[in-house]
Amino acid sequence: MFAGEKRYAGLTRVGWCYALVLGLAAALRFVGLHFTQHTPWGRPDEEIFANVATGLFTDWNTHYAAGGFPEAYFRWHHMVQVVLRWWWELTGGESVHMGCAFVLEPWRFLVPVRYTSAAFGVGTVALLMSFAYRIAPRDFTRVERHSVALSSGLFYAVNCLAARDAHFAVSDTCLLFFCTWMLQVLAKAIALRKTRHAFLAGVAFGIASSIKWTGLPFGIIPFIALLWQLARFGFDRRNIEALIFAPLGIAIGFAGTSWAVLTEPETFYTGLMNHTMRWTDVHFSVREGAVAQQGWIQHLRVAFPFAFGYPLFAV
């Protein structure tokens, strides 16, 4: 066998390995999406997104600014409903009242969006493997890089929480897709120093934060990356462009999907600040006999360690 043939055979085997990981991820996410077809409360919050998205047919304002909630996932849910209405009217031959249809058959709204959540979940596995391949140590061989990527993808593909959340028509899986996309593009921006990658990383971070405020803490990662690049190269042309286009990407990604930040900035800011009560004003008692404590103490002592596990939380 010639060298070129050997390389082709090796790439084919690696390609099959990636396909198997993605196939496993898809199997764990796309199977079982039709649960609780006759109630909108099969999973809490699904009906909230569906109701707000249905309301966007008559009023493009989500009216969630005062509550401090970004709007991207409401609008994504609405886009799915637009396609559904078009299809139902095309195949049924008559107009469809979306509000009545949701009350009568909520599963017809929720199950298609669950499929998009599953798709975002599989896409996250693919992005994660690409990211892992790129950040593997430089002295690794190509085979070792593929091993890192495949291991990372496999661990996430079979992660119980990630696979479970991909079954719901809520924002979590979509959020993680854009956070992972940000990491993947950011790794390219650091390695290749291309302005478009810095811009796309900003767009991904902006959309992630517009889906759910949980995306905001991910902003520390591009901030550290920028400091690292400034330490290495100073204020050269590439870094100056990154300083300009990354924030521009964030603004476009966020404001382009959460319009209230432009149309109702004061209300939006007030709603956002109301979330601070989760960390300051609200006191929690998580189990009988527990001492009430401020939110940030509660999260550090109980919520985060139990969510991540103590080793990962320490890291």
PDB file of C-alpha atoms in Angstrom:
ATOM      1  CA  MET A   1       0.000   0.000   0.000  1.00  0.00           C
ATOM      2  CA  PHE A   2       1.368   3.408  -0.991  1.00  0.00           C
ATOM      3  CA  ALA A   3       1.840   6.223   1.550  1.00  0.00           C
ATOM      4  CA  GLY A   4      -1.094   8.167   0.114  1.00  0.00           C
ATOM      5  CA  GLU A   5      -3.331   5.141   0.355  1.00  0.00           C
ATOM      6  CA  LYS A   6      -2.297   4.519   3.945  1.00  0.00           C
ATOM      7  CA  ARG A   7      -3.084   8.109   4.839  1.00  0.00           C
ATOM      8  CA  TYR A   8      -6.468   7.889   3.127  1.00  0.00           C
ATOM      9  CA  ALA A   9      -7.278   4.676   4.989  1.00  0.00           C
ATOM     10  CA  GLY A  10      -6.256   6.289   8.278  1.00  0.00           C
ATOM     11  CA  LEU A  11      -8.431   9.321   7.630  1.00  0.00           C
ATOM     12  CA  THR A  12     -11.320   7.051   6.725  1.00  0.00           C
ATOM     13  CA  ARG A  13     -10.994   5.169  10.014  1.00  0.00           C
ATOM     14  CA  VAL A  14     -10.811   8.426  11.948  1.00  0.00           C
ATOM     15  CA  GLY A  15     -13.836   9.711  10.071  1.00  0.00           C
ATOM     16  CA  TRP A  16     -15.794   6.628  11.059  1.00  0.00           C
ATOM     17  CA  CYS A  17     -14.800   7.171  14.693  1.00  0.00           C
ATOM     18  CA  TYR A  18     -16.122  10.734  14.597  1.00  0.00           C
ATOM     19  CA  ALA A  19     -19.285   9.501  12.900  1.00  0.00           C
ATOM     20  CA  LEU A  20     -19.796   6.882  15.623  1.00  0.00           C
ATOM     21  CA  VAL A  21     -19.459   9.481  18.386  1.00  0.00           C
ATOM     22  CA  LEU A  22     -21.932  11.780  16.648  1.00  0.00           C
ATOM     23  CA  GLY A  23     -24.256   8.841  15.992  1.00  0.00           C
ATOM     24  CA  LEU A  24     -24.181   7.888  19.661  1.00  0.00           C
ATOM     25  CA  ALA A  25     -24.873  11.499  20.634  1.00  0.00           C
ATOM     26  CA  ALA A  26     -27.796  11.618  18.206  1.00  0.00           C
ATOM     27  CA  ALA A  27     -29.247   8.349  19.474  1.00  0.00           C
ATOM     28  CA  LEU A  28     -29.201   9.554  23.066  1.00  0.00           C
ATOM     29  CA  ARG A  29     -30.805  12.868  22.141  1.00  0.00           C
ATOM     30  CA  PHE A  30     -33.332  12.151  19.395  1.00  0.00           C
ATOM     31  CA  VAL A  31     -34.888   9.072  20.964  1.00  0.00           C
ATOM     32  CA  GLY A  32     -37.834   9.686  23.303  1.00  0.00           C
ATOM     33  CA  LEU A  33     -38.778  13.234  22.331  1.00  0.00           C
ATOM     34  CA  HIS A  34     -42.534  12.554  22.168  1.00  0.00           C
ATOM     35  CA  PHE A  35     -43.141  12.269  25.913  1.00  0.00           C
ATOM     36  CA  THR A  36     -46.259  13.850  27.520  1.00  0.00           C
ATOM     37  CA  GLN A  37     -47.865  14.715  24.205  1.00  0.00           C
ATOM     38  CA  HIS A  38     -51.159  15.864  25.718  1.00  0.00           C
ATOM     39  CA  THR A  39     -49.984  18.344  28.326  1.00  0.00           C
ATOM     40  CA  PRO A  40     -47.871  21.483  28.016  1.00  0.00           C
ATOM     41  CA  TRP A  41     -46.386  20.831  31.459  1.00  0.00           C
ATOM     42  CA  GLY A  42     -44.345  17.735  30.714  1.00  0.00           C
ATOM     43  CA  ARG A  43     -41.253  19.788  31.446  1.00  0.00           C
ATOM     44  CA  PRO A  44     -41.485  23.076  33.388  1.00  0.00           C
ATOM     45  CA  ASP A  45     -40.801  26.210  31.322  1.00  0.00           C
ATOM     46  CA  GLU A  46     -41.641  24.626  27.960  1.00  0.00           C
ATOM     47  CA  GLU A  47     -45.089  26.183  27.974  1.00  0.00           C
ATOM     48  CA  ILE A  48     -43.641  29.596  28.908  1.00  0.00           C
ATOM     49  CA  PHE A  49     -41.460  29.720  25.808  1.00  0.00           C
ATOM     50  CA  ALA A  50     -44.298  28.391  23.654  1.00  0.00           C
ATOM     51  CA  ASN A  51     -46.837  30.937  24.965  1.00  0.00           C
ATOM     52  CA  VAL A  52     -44.524  33.914  24.512  1.00  0.00           C
ATOM     53  CA  ALA A  53     -43.485  32.703  21.055  1.00  0.00           C
ATOM     54  CA  THR A  54     -47.137  32.345  20.032  1.00  0.00           C
ATOM     55  CA  GLY A  55     -47.816  35.903  21.210  1.00  0.00           C
ATOM     56  CA  LEU A  56     -45.157  37.190  18.810  1.00  0.00           C
ATOM     57  CA  PHE A  57     -47.551  36.565  15.913  1.00  0.00           C
ATOM     58  CA  THR A  58     -49.509  39.656  17.012  1.00  0.00           C
ATOM     59  CA  ASP A  59     -46.923  41.643  19.000  1.00  0.00           C
ATOM     60  CA  TRP A  60     -43.178  41.525  18.327  1.00  0.00           C
ATOM     61  CA  ASN A  61     -42.453  42.678  21.881  1.00  0.00           C
ATOM     62  CA  THR A  62     -41.940  39.687  24.179  1.00  0.00           C
ATOM     63  CA  HIS A  63     -42.782  41.896  27.202  1.00  0.00           C
ATOM     64  CA  TYR A  64     -40.136  40.123  29.224  1.00  0.00           C
ATOM     65  CA  ALA A  65     -37.738  43.068  29.542  1.00  0.00           C
ATOM     66  CA  ALA A  66     -39.092  44.001  32.963  1.00  0.00           C
ATOM     67  CA  GLY A  67     -38.405  40.472  34.121  1.00  0.00           C
ATOM     68  CA  GLY A  68     -34.810  40.782  33.008  1.00  0.00           C
ATOM     69  CA  PHE A  69     -34.957  37.894  30.566  1.00  0.00           C
ATOM     70  CA  PRO A  70     -33.145  38.070  27.217  1.00  0.00           C
ATOM     71  CA  GLU A  71     -35.220  37.252  24.168  1.00  0.00           C
ATOM     72  CA  ALA A  72     -33.258  35.092  21.728  1.00  0.00           C
ATOM     73  CA  TYR A  73     -34.835  31.759  22.584  1.00  0.00           C
ATOM     74  CA  PHE A  74     -38.353  33.189  22.519  1.00  0.00           C
ATOM     75  CA  ARG A  75     -37.659  34.382  18.995  1.00  0.00           C
ATOM     76  CA  TRP A  76     -36.115  31.062  17.964  1.00  0.00           C
ATOM     77  CA  HIS A  77     -39.220  29.273  19.265  1.00  0.00           C
ATOM     78  CA  HIS A  78     -41.336  31.713  17.250  1.00  0.00           C
ATOM     79  CA  MET A  79     -39.344  31.017  14.076  1.00  0.00           C
ATOM     80  CA  VAL A  80     -40.111  27.323  14.482  1.00  0.00           C
ATOM     81  CA  GLN A  81     -43.798  28.178  14.946  1.00  0.00           C
ATOM     82  CA  VAL A  82     -43.762  30.296  11.779  1.00  0.00           C
ATOM     83  CA  VAL A  83     -42.539  27.274   9.819  1.00  0.00           C
ATOM     84  CA  LEU A  84     -45.105  25.048  11.524  1.00  0.00           C
ATOM     85  CA  ARG A  85     -47.998  27.391  10.698  1.00  0.00           C
ATOM     86  CA  TRP A  86     -46.874  27.644   7.089  1.00  0.00           C
ATOM     87  CA  TRP A  87     -46.750  23.855   6.811  1.00  0.00           C
ATOM     88  CA  TRP A  88     -50.078  23.290   8.563  1.00  0.00           C
ATOM     89  CA  GLU A  89     -51.829  25.839   6.385  1.00  0.00           C
ATOM     90  CA  LEU A  90     -50.194  24.434   3.249  1.00  0.00           C
ATOM     91  CA  THR A  91     -51.210  20.858   4.004  1.00  0.00           C
ATOM     92  CA  GLY A  92     -54.542  21.643   5.664  1.00  0.00           C
ATOM     93  CA  GLY A  93     -55.810  24.178   3.171  1.00  0.00           C
ATOM     94  CA  GLU A  94     -57.077  26.614   5.806  1.00  0.00           C
ATOM     95  CA  SER A  95     -55.735  29.225   8.236  1.00  0.00           C
ATOM     96  CA  VAL A  96     -54.607  28.106  11.685  1.00  0.00           C
ATOM     97  CA  HIS A  97     -55.169  30.022  14.922  1.00  0.00           C
ATOM     98  CA  MET A  98     -51.925  29.261  16.740  1.00  0.00           C
ATOM     99  CA  GLY A  99     -53.227  30.088  20.227  1.00  0.00           C
ATOM    100  CA  CYS A 100     -56.158  27.692  19.922  1.00  0.00           C
ATOM    101  CA  ALA A 101     -53.956  25.038  18.336  1.00  0.00           C
ATOM    102  CA  PHE A 102     -51.545  25.191  21.273  1.00  0.00           C
ATOM    103  CA  VAL A 103     -54.326  24.826  23.833  1.00  0.00           C
ATOM    104  CA  LEU A 104     -55.812  21.833  22.008  1.00  0.00           C
ATOM    105  CA  GLU A 105     -52.609  20.040  20.962  1.00  0.00           C
ATOM    106  CA  PRO A 106     -49.554  21.438  22.755  1.00  0.00           C
ATOM    107  CA  TRP A 107     -47.356  18.546  21.616  1.00  0.00           C
ATOM    108  CA  ARG A 108     -47.585  19.797  18.012  1.00  0.00           C
ATOM    109  CA  PHE A 109     -45.669  22.899  19.149  1.00  0.00           C
ATOM    110  CA  LEU A 110     -43.291  21.390  21.690  1.00  0.00           C
ATOM    111  CA  VAL A 111     -42.069  18.234  19.952  1.00  0.00           C
ATOM    112  CA  PRO A 112     -40.658  20.037  16.858  1.00  0.00           C
ATOM    113  CA  VAL A 113     -38.727  22.435  19.103  1.00  0.00           C
ATOM    114  CA  ARG A 114     -37.466  19.450  21.093  1.00  0.00           C
ATOM    115  CA  TYR A 115     -36.017  18.159  17.841  1.00  0.00           C
ATOM    116  CA  THR A 116     -34.137  21.438  17.413  1.00  0.00           C
ATOM    117  CA  SER A 117     -32.804  21.074  20.963  1.00  0.00           C
ATOM    118  CA  ALA A 118     -31.567  17.596  20.115  1.00  0.00           C
ATOM    119  CA  ALA A 119     -29.929  18.974  16.955  1.00  0.00           C
ATOM    120  CA  PHE A 120     -28.204  21.706  18.978  1.00  0.00           C
ATOM    121  CA  GLY A 121     -26.997  18.987  21.355  1.00  0.00           C
ATOM    122  CA  VAL A 122     -25.425  16.930  18.583  1.00  0.00           C
ATOM    123  CA  GLY A 123     -23.946  20.089  17.080  1.00  0.00           C
ATOM    124  CA  THR A 124     -22.357  20.894  20.425  1.00  0.00           C
ATOM    125  CA  VAL A 125     -20.588  17.514  20.398  1.00  0.00           C
ATOM    126  CA  ALA A 126     -19.184  18.279  16.942  1.00  0.00           C
ATOM    127  CA  LEU A 127     -17.991  21.736  17.985  1.00  0.00           C
ATOM    128  CA  LEU A 128     -16.474  20.340  21.157  1.00  0.00           C
ATOM    129  CA  MET A 129     -14.423  17.797  19.217  1.00  0.00           C
ATOM    130  CA  SER A 130     -13.186  20.502  16.848  1.00  0.00           C
ATOM    131  CA  PHE A 131     -12.272  22.697  19.815  1.00  0.00           C
ATOM    132  CA  ALA A 132     -10.489  19.858  21.625  1.00  0.00           C
ATOM    133  CA  TYR A 133      -8.481  18.961  18.525  1.00  0.00           C
ATOM    134  CA  ARG A 134      -7.284  22.536  18.152  1.00  0.00           C
ATOM    135  CA  ILE A 135      -6.276  23.109  21.800  1.00  0.00           C
ATOM    136  CA  ALA A 136      -4.447  19.793  22.207  1.00  0.00           C
ATOM    137  CA  PRO A 137      -0.761  20.301  23.127  1.00  0.00           C
ATOM    138  CA  ARG A 138       1.351  21.401  20.201  1.00  0.00           C
ATOM    139  CA  ASP A 139       3.779  18.494  20.516  1.00  0.00           C
ATOM    140  CA  PHE A 140       0.977  15.953  20.072  1.00  0.00           C
ATOM    141  CA  THR A 141       0.907  13.942  16.884  1.00  0.00           C
ATOM    142  CA  ARG A 142      -2.113  13.990  14.616  1.00  0.00           C
ATOM    143  CA  VAL A 143      -3.258  10.669  16.054  1.00  0.00           C
ATOM    144  CA  GLU A 144      -2.970  11.979  19.604  1.00  0.00           C
ATOM    145  CA  ARG A 145      -4.951  15.082  18.672  1.00  0.00           C
ATOM    146  CA  HIS A 146      -7.716  12.940  17.238  1.00  0.00           C
ATOM    147  CA  SER A 147      -7.672  10.896  20.440  1.00  0.00           C
ATOM    148  CA  VAL A 148      -8.158  14.028  22.523  1.00  0.00           C
ATOM    149  CA  ALA A 149     -10.990  15.213  20.298  1.00  0.00           C
ATOM    150  CA  LEU A 150     -12.766  11.858  20.213  1.00  0.00           C
ATOM    151  CA  SER A 151     -12.440  11.367  23.967  1.00  0.00           C
ATOM    152  CA  SER A 152     -13.863  14.820  24.631  1.00  0.00           C
ATOM    153  CA  GLY A 153     -16.738  14.239  22.254  1.00  0.00           C
ATOM    154  CA  LEU A 154     -17.483  10.805  23.684  1.00  0.00           C
ATOM    155  CA  PHE A 155     -17.560  12.020  27.283  1.00  0.00           C
ATOM    156  CA  TYR A 156     -19.983  14.803  26.384  1.00  0.00           C
ATOM    157  CA  ALA A 157     -22.046  12.615  24.074  1.00  0.00           C
ATOM    158  CA  VAL A 158     -22.898  10.217  26.912  1.00  0.00           C
ATOM    159  CA  ASN A 159     -23.162  12.866  29.631  1.00  0.00           C
ATOM    160  CA  CYS A 160     -26.477  12.207  31.362  1.00  0.00           C
ATOM    161  CA  LEU A 161     -27.421  15.833  32.011  1.00  0.00           C
ATOM    162  CA  ALA A 162     -26.508  16.991  28.496  1.00  0.00           C
ATOM    163  CA  ALA A 163     -28.453  14.152  26.861  1.00  0.00           C
ATOM    164  CA  ARG A 164     -31.459  14.685  29.119  1.00  0.00           C
ATOM    165  CA  ASP A 165     -31.626  18.452  28.600  1.00  0.00           C
ATOM    166  CA  ALA A 166     -31.530  17.956  24.815  1.00  0.00           C
ATOM    167  CA  HIS A 167     -35.018  16.414  25.107  1.00  0.00           C
ATOM    168  CA  PHE A 168     -36.650  19.672  26.207  1.00  0.00           C
ATOM    169  CA  ALA A 169     -37.975  22.652  24.254  1.00  0.00           C
ATOM    170  CA  VAL A 170     -36.125  25.077  26.530  1.00  0.00           C
ATOM    171  CA  SER A 171     -33.021  27.208  26.161  1.00  0.00           C
ATOM    172  CA  ASP A 172     -30.254  25.224  27.886  1.00  0.00           C
ATOM    173  CA  THR A 173     -29.006  23.112  24.970  1.00  0.00           C
ATOM    174  CA  CYS A 174     -29.146  26.037  22.559  1.00  0.00           C
ATOM    175  CA  LEU A 175     -27.147  28.110  25.056  1.00  0.00           C
ATOM    176  CA  LEU A 176     -24.409  25.475  25.295  1.00  0.00           C
ATOM    177  CA  PHE A 177     -24.198  25.218  21.508  1.00  0.00           C
ATOM    178  CA  PHE A 178     -23.343  28.907  21.163  1.00  0.00           C
ATOM    179  CA  CYS A 179     -21.008  28.877  24.173  1.00  0.00           C
ATOM    180  CA  THR A 180     -19.113  25.979  22.610  1.00  0.00           C
ATOM    181  CA  TRP A 181     -19.093  27.687  19.233  1.00  0.00           C
ATOM    182  CA  MET A 182     -17.557  30.717  20.930  1.00  0.00           C
ATOM    183  CA  LEU A 183     -14.784  28.536  22.379  1.00  0.00           C
ATOM    184  CA  GLN A 184     -14.145  26.839  19.052  1.00  0.00           C
ATOM    185  CA  VAL A 185     -13.916  30.104  17.111  1.00  0.00           C
ATOM    186  CA  LEU A 186     -11.913  31.734  19.899  1.00  0.00           C
ATOM    187  CA  ALA A 187      -9.320  28.949  19.663  1.00  0.00           C
ATOM    188  CA  LYS A 188      -9.025  29.715  15.944  1.00  0.00           C
ATOM    189  CA  ALA A 189      -8.710  33.427  16.692  1.00  0.00           C
ATOM    190  CA  ILE A 190      -5.790  32.777  19.039  1.00  0.00           C
ATOM    191  CA  ALA A 191      -4.019  30.339  16.735  1.00  0.00           C
ATOM    192  CA  LEU A 192      -4.586  32.045  13.372  1.00  0.00           C
ATOM    193  CA  ARG A 193      -5.038  35.662  14.512  1.00  0.00           C
ATOM    194  CA  LYS A 194      -7.778  36.308  11.970  1.00  0.00           C
ATOM    195  CA  THR A 195     -10.094  39.263  12.586  1.00  0.00           C
ATOM    196  CA  ARG A 196     -13.134  37.355  11.359  1.00  0.00           C
ATOM    197  CA  HIS A 197     -12.627  34.737  14.062  1.00  0.00           C
ATOM    198  CA  ALA A 198     -12.521  37.391  16.774  1.00  0.00           C
ATOM    199  CA  PHE A 199     -15.701  38.885  15.323  1.00  0.00           C
ATOM    200  CA  LEU A 200     -17.478  35.507  15.162  1.00  0.00           C
ATOM    201  CA  ALA A 201     -16.427  34.697  18.720  1.00  0.00           C
ATOM    202  CA  GLY A 202     -18.075  37.951  19.768  1.00  0.00           C
ATOM    203  CA  VAL A 203     -21.239  37.120  17.825  1.00  0.00           C
ATOM    204  CA  ALA A 204     -21.423  33.674  19.419  1.00  0.00           C
ATOM    205  CA  PHE A 205     -20.957  35.115  22.905  1.00  0.00           C
ATOM    206  CA  GLY A 206     -23.576  37.791  22.233  1.00  0.00           C
ATOM    207  CA  ILE A 207     -26.134  35.230  21.074  1.00  0.00           C
ATOM    208  CA  ALA A 208     -25.337  32.915  23.995  1.00  0.00           C
ATOM    209  CA  SER A 209     -25.931  35.725  26.483  1.00  0.00           C
ATOM    210  CA  SER A 210     -29.099  36.682  24.613  1.00  0.00           C
ATOM    211  CA  ILE A 211     -30.410  33.150  25.018  1.00  0.00           C
ATOM    212  CA  LYS A 212     -29.835  32.980  28.762  1.00  0.00           C
ATOM    213  CA  TRP A 213     -27.890  35.092  31.246  1.00  0.00           C
ATOM    214  CA  THR A 214     -25.966  31.957  32.192  1.00  0.00           C
ATOM    215  CA  GLY A 215     -23.856  32.652  29.124  1.00  0.00           C
ATOM    216  CA  LEU A 216     -22.460  35.862  30.600  1.00  0.00           C
ATOM    217  CA  PRO A 217     -19.822  34.196  32.850  1.00  0.00           C
ATOM    218  CA  PHE A 218     -18.294  32.684  29.712  1.00  0.00           C
ATOM    219  CA  GLY A 219     -17.164  36.219  28.882  1.00  0.00           C
ATOM    220  CA  ILE A 220     -14.209  35.792  31.224  1.00  0.00           C
ATOM    221  CA  ILE A 221     -12.701  33.328  28.718  1.00  0.00           C
ATOM    222  CA  PRO A 222     -12.335  35.709  25.737  1.00  0.00           C
ATOM    223  CA  PHE A 223     -11.237  38.427  28.168  1.00  0.00           C
ATOM    224  CA  ILE A 224      -8.366  36.241  29.411  1.00  0.00           C
ATOM    225  CA  ALA A 225      -7.569  35.252  25.828  1.00  0.00           C
ATOM    226  CA  LEU A 226      -7.348  38.921  24.850  1.00  0.00           C
ATOM    227  CA  LEU A 227      -4.990  39.664  27.741  1.00  0.00           C
ATOM    228  CA  TRP A 228      -2.866  36.708  26.661  1.00  0.00           C
ATOM    229  CA  GLN A 229      -2.680  37.972  23.092  1.00  0.00           C
ATOM    230  CA  LEU A 230      -1.796  41.490  24.274  1.00  0.00           C
ATOM    231  CA  ALA A 231       0.977  40.064  26.449  1.00  0.00           C
ATOM    232  CA  ARG A 232       2.362  38.146  23.468  1.00  0.00           C
ATOM    233  CA  PHE A 233       2.019  40.667  20.665  1.00  0.00           C
ATOM    234  CA  GLY A 234       1.182  44.014  22.259  1.00  0.00           C
ATOM    235  CA  PHE A 235      -1.103  46.477  20.489  1.00  0.00           C
ATOM    236  CA  ASP A 236      -0.300  45.368  16.979  1.00  0.00           C
ATOM    237  CA  ARG A 237      -2.744  45.616  14.082  1.00  0.00           C
ATOM    238  CA  ARG A 238      -4.344  42.211  14.669  1.00  0.00           C
ATOM    239  CA  ASN A 239      -5.001  42.858  18.343  1.00  0.00           C
ATOM    240  CA  ILE A 240      -6.373  46.338  17.670  1.00  0.00           C
ATOM    241  CA  GLU A 241      -8.748  44.828  15.104  1.00  0.00           C
ATOM    242  CA  ALA A 242      -9.791  42.193  17.642  1.00  0.00           C
ATOM    243  CA  LEU A 243     -10.439  44.925  20.218  1.00  0.00           C
ATOM    244  CA  ILE A 244     -12.757  46.615  17.725  1.00  0.00           C
ATOM    245  CA  PHE A 245     -14.521  43.724  16.019  1.00  0.00           C
ATOM    246  CA  ALA A 246     -15.031  41.351  18.966  1.00  0.00           C
ATOM    247  CA  PRO A 247     -17.168  43.887  20.924  1.00  0.00           C
ATOM    248  CA  LEU A 248     -18.942  44.748  17.669  1.00  0.00           C
ATOM    249  CA  GLY A 249     -19.768  41.075  17.237  1.00  0.00           C
ATOM    250  CA  ILE A 250     -21.072  40.889  20.806  1.00  0.00           C
ATOM    251  CA  ALA A 251     -23.321  43.902  20.231  1.00  0.00           C
ATOM    252  CA  ILE A 252     -24.677  42.501  16.966  1.00  0.00           C
ATOM    253  CA  GLY A 253     -25.233  39.037  18.429  1.00  0.00           C
ATOM    254  CA  PHE A 254     -26.998  40.311  21.528  1.00  0.00           C
ATOM    255  CA  ALA A 255     -28.986  43.289  20.267  1.00  0.00           C
ATOM    256  CA  GLY A 256     -29.890  41.479  17.057  1.00  0.00           C
ATOM    257  CA  THR A 257     -31.724  38.796  19.047  1.00  0.00           C
ATOM    258  CA  SER A 258     -32.812  40.711  22.173  1.00  0.00           C
ATOM    259  CA  TRP A 259     -34.380  43.836  20.734  1.00  0.00           C
ATOM    260  CA  ALA A 260     -35.583  45.158  24.074  1.00  0.00           C
ATOM    261  CA  VAL A 261     -32.053  46.265  24.907  1.00  0.00           C
ATOM    262  CA  LEU A 262     -32.513  48.843  22.125  1.00  0.00           C
ATOM    263  CA  THR A 263     -36.237  49.596  22.392  1.00  0.00           C
ATOM    264  CA  GLU A 264     -36.586  49.515  26.195  1.00  0.00           C
ATOM    265  CA  PRO A 265     -33.055  49.959  27.568  1.00  0.00           C
ATOM    266  CA  GLU A 266     -34.073  51.288  30.990  1.00  0.00           C
ATOM    267  CA  THR A 267     -36.676  48.589  31.541  1.00  0.00           C
ATOM    268  CA  PHE A 268     -34.247  45.951  30.316  1.00  0.00           C
ATOM    269  CA  TYR A 269     -31.511  47.146  32.667  1.00  0.00           C
ATOM    270  CA  THR A 270     -33.901  47.266  35.631  1.00  0.00           C
ATOM    271  CA  GLY A 271     -35.044  43.735  34.910  1.00  0.00           C
ATOM    272  CA  LEU A 272     -31.460  42.540  34.651  1.00  0.00           C
ATOM    273  CA  MET A 273     -30.533  44.128  37.965  1.00  0.00           C
ATOM    274  CA  ASN A 274     -33.479  42.356  39.586  1.00  0.00           C
ATOM    275  CA  HIS A 275     -31.547  39.135  39.109  1.00  0.00           C
ATOM    276  CA  THR A 276     -29.050  40.262  41.733  1.00  0.00           C
ATOM    277  CA  MET A 277     -31.555  39.163  44.364  1.00  0.00           C
ATOM    278  CA  ARG A 278     -30.549  35.602  43.541  1.00  0.00           C
ATOM    279  CA  TRP A 279     -27.163  36.424  45.034  1.00  0.00           C
ATOM    280  CA  THR A 280     -27.863  39.087  47.649  1.00  0.00           C
ATOM    281  CA  ASP A 281     -31.400  39.676  48.920  1.00  0.00           C
ATOM    282  CA  VAL A 282     -32.947  36.231  48.707  1.00  0.00           C
ATOM    283  CA  HIS A 283     -32.165  33.772  51.465  1.00  0.00           C
ATOM    284  CA  PHE A 284     -32.359  30.070  50.827  1.00  0.00           C
ATOM    285  CA  SER A 285     -33.148  27.100  53.007  1.00  0.00           C
ATOM    286  CA  VAL A 286     -32.407  24.051  50.889  1.00  0.00           C
ATOM    287  CA  ARG A 287     -33.350  21.351  53.344  1.00  0.00           C
ATOM    288  CA  GLU A 288     -35.106  20.997  56.654  1.00  0.00           C
ATOM    289  CA  GLY A 289     -33.042  22.444  59.429  1.00  0.00           C
ATOM    290  CA  ALA A 290     -30.674  24.307  57.124  1.00  0.00           C
ATOM    291  CA  VAL A 291     -29.600  27.796  58.135  1.00  0.00           C
ATOM    292  CA  ALA A 292     -30.984  30.535  55.875  1.00  0.00           C
ATOM    293  CA  GLN A 293     -28.165  32.303  54.070  1.00  0.00           C
ATOM    294  CA  GLN A 294     -27.569  34.797  51.324  1.00  0.00           C
ATOM    295  CA  GLY A 295     -27.814  33.585  47.757  1.00  0.00           C
ATOM    296  CA  TRP A 296     -24.136  33.816  46.809  1.00  0.00           C
ATOM    297  CA  ILE A 297     -23.154  31.840  49.904  1.00  0.00           C
ATOM    298  CA  GLN A 298     -25.818  29.254  49.115  1.00  0.00           C
ATOM    299  CA  HIS A 299     -24.525  28.829  45.568  1.00  0.00           C
ATOM    300  CA  LEU A 300     -20.890  28.513  46.597  1.00  0.00           C
ATOM    301  CA  ARG A 301     -21.557  26.102  49.451  1.00  0.00           C
ATOM    302  CA  VAL A 302     -24.304  23.940  47.978  1.00  0.00           C
ATOM    303  CA  ALA A 303     -25.519  24.604  44.418  1.00  0.00           C
ATOM    304  CA  PHE A 304     -22.240  24.712  42.474  1.00  0.00           C
ATOM    305  CA  PRO A 305     -20.442  21.854  44.271  1.00  0.00           C
ATOM    306  CA  PHE A 306     -23.483  19.611  43.906  1.00  0.00           C
ATOM    307  CA  ALA A 307     -23.996  20.626  40.262  1.00  0.00           C
ATOM    308  CA  PHE A 308     -20.394  20.179  39.137  1.00  0.00           C
ATOM    309  CA  GLY A 309     -19.007  17.820  41.745  1.00  0.00           C
ATOM    310  CA  TYR A 310     -16.361  19.044  44.161  1.00  0.00           C
ATOM    311  CA  PRO A 311     -13.315  18.234  41.925  1.00  0.00           C
ATOM    312  CA  LEU A 312     -14.723  20.058  38.891  1.00  0.00           C
ATOM    313  CA  PHE A 313     -15.941  22.952  41.039  1.00  0.00           C
ATOM    314  CA  ALA A 314     -12.418  23.304  42.477  1.00  0.00           C
ATOM    315  CA  VAL A 315     -10.962  23.362  38.959  1.00  0.00           C
TER     316      VAL A 315
END
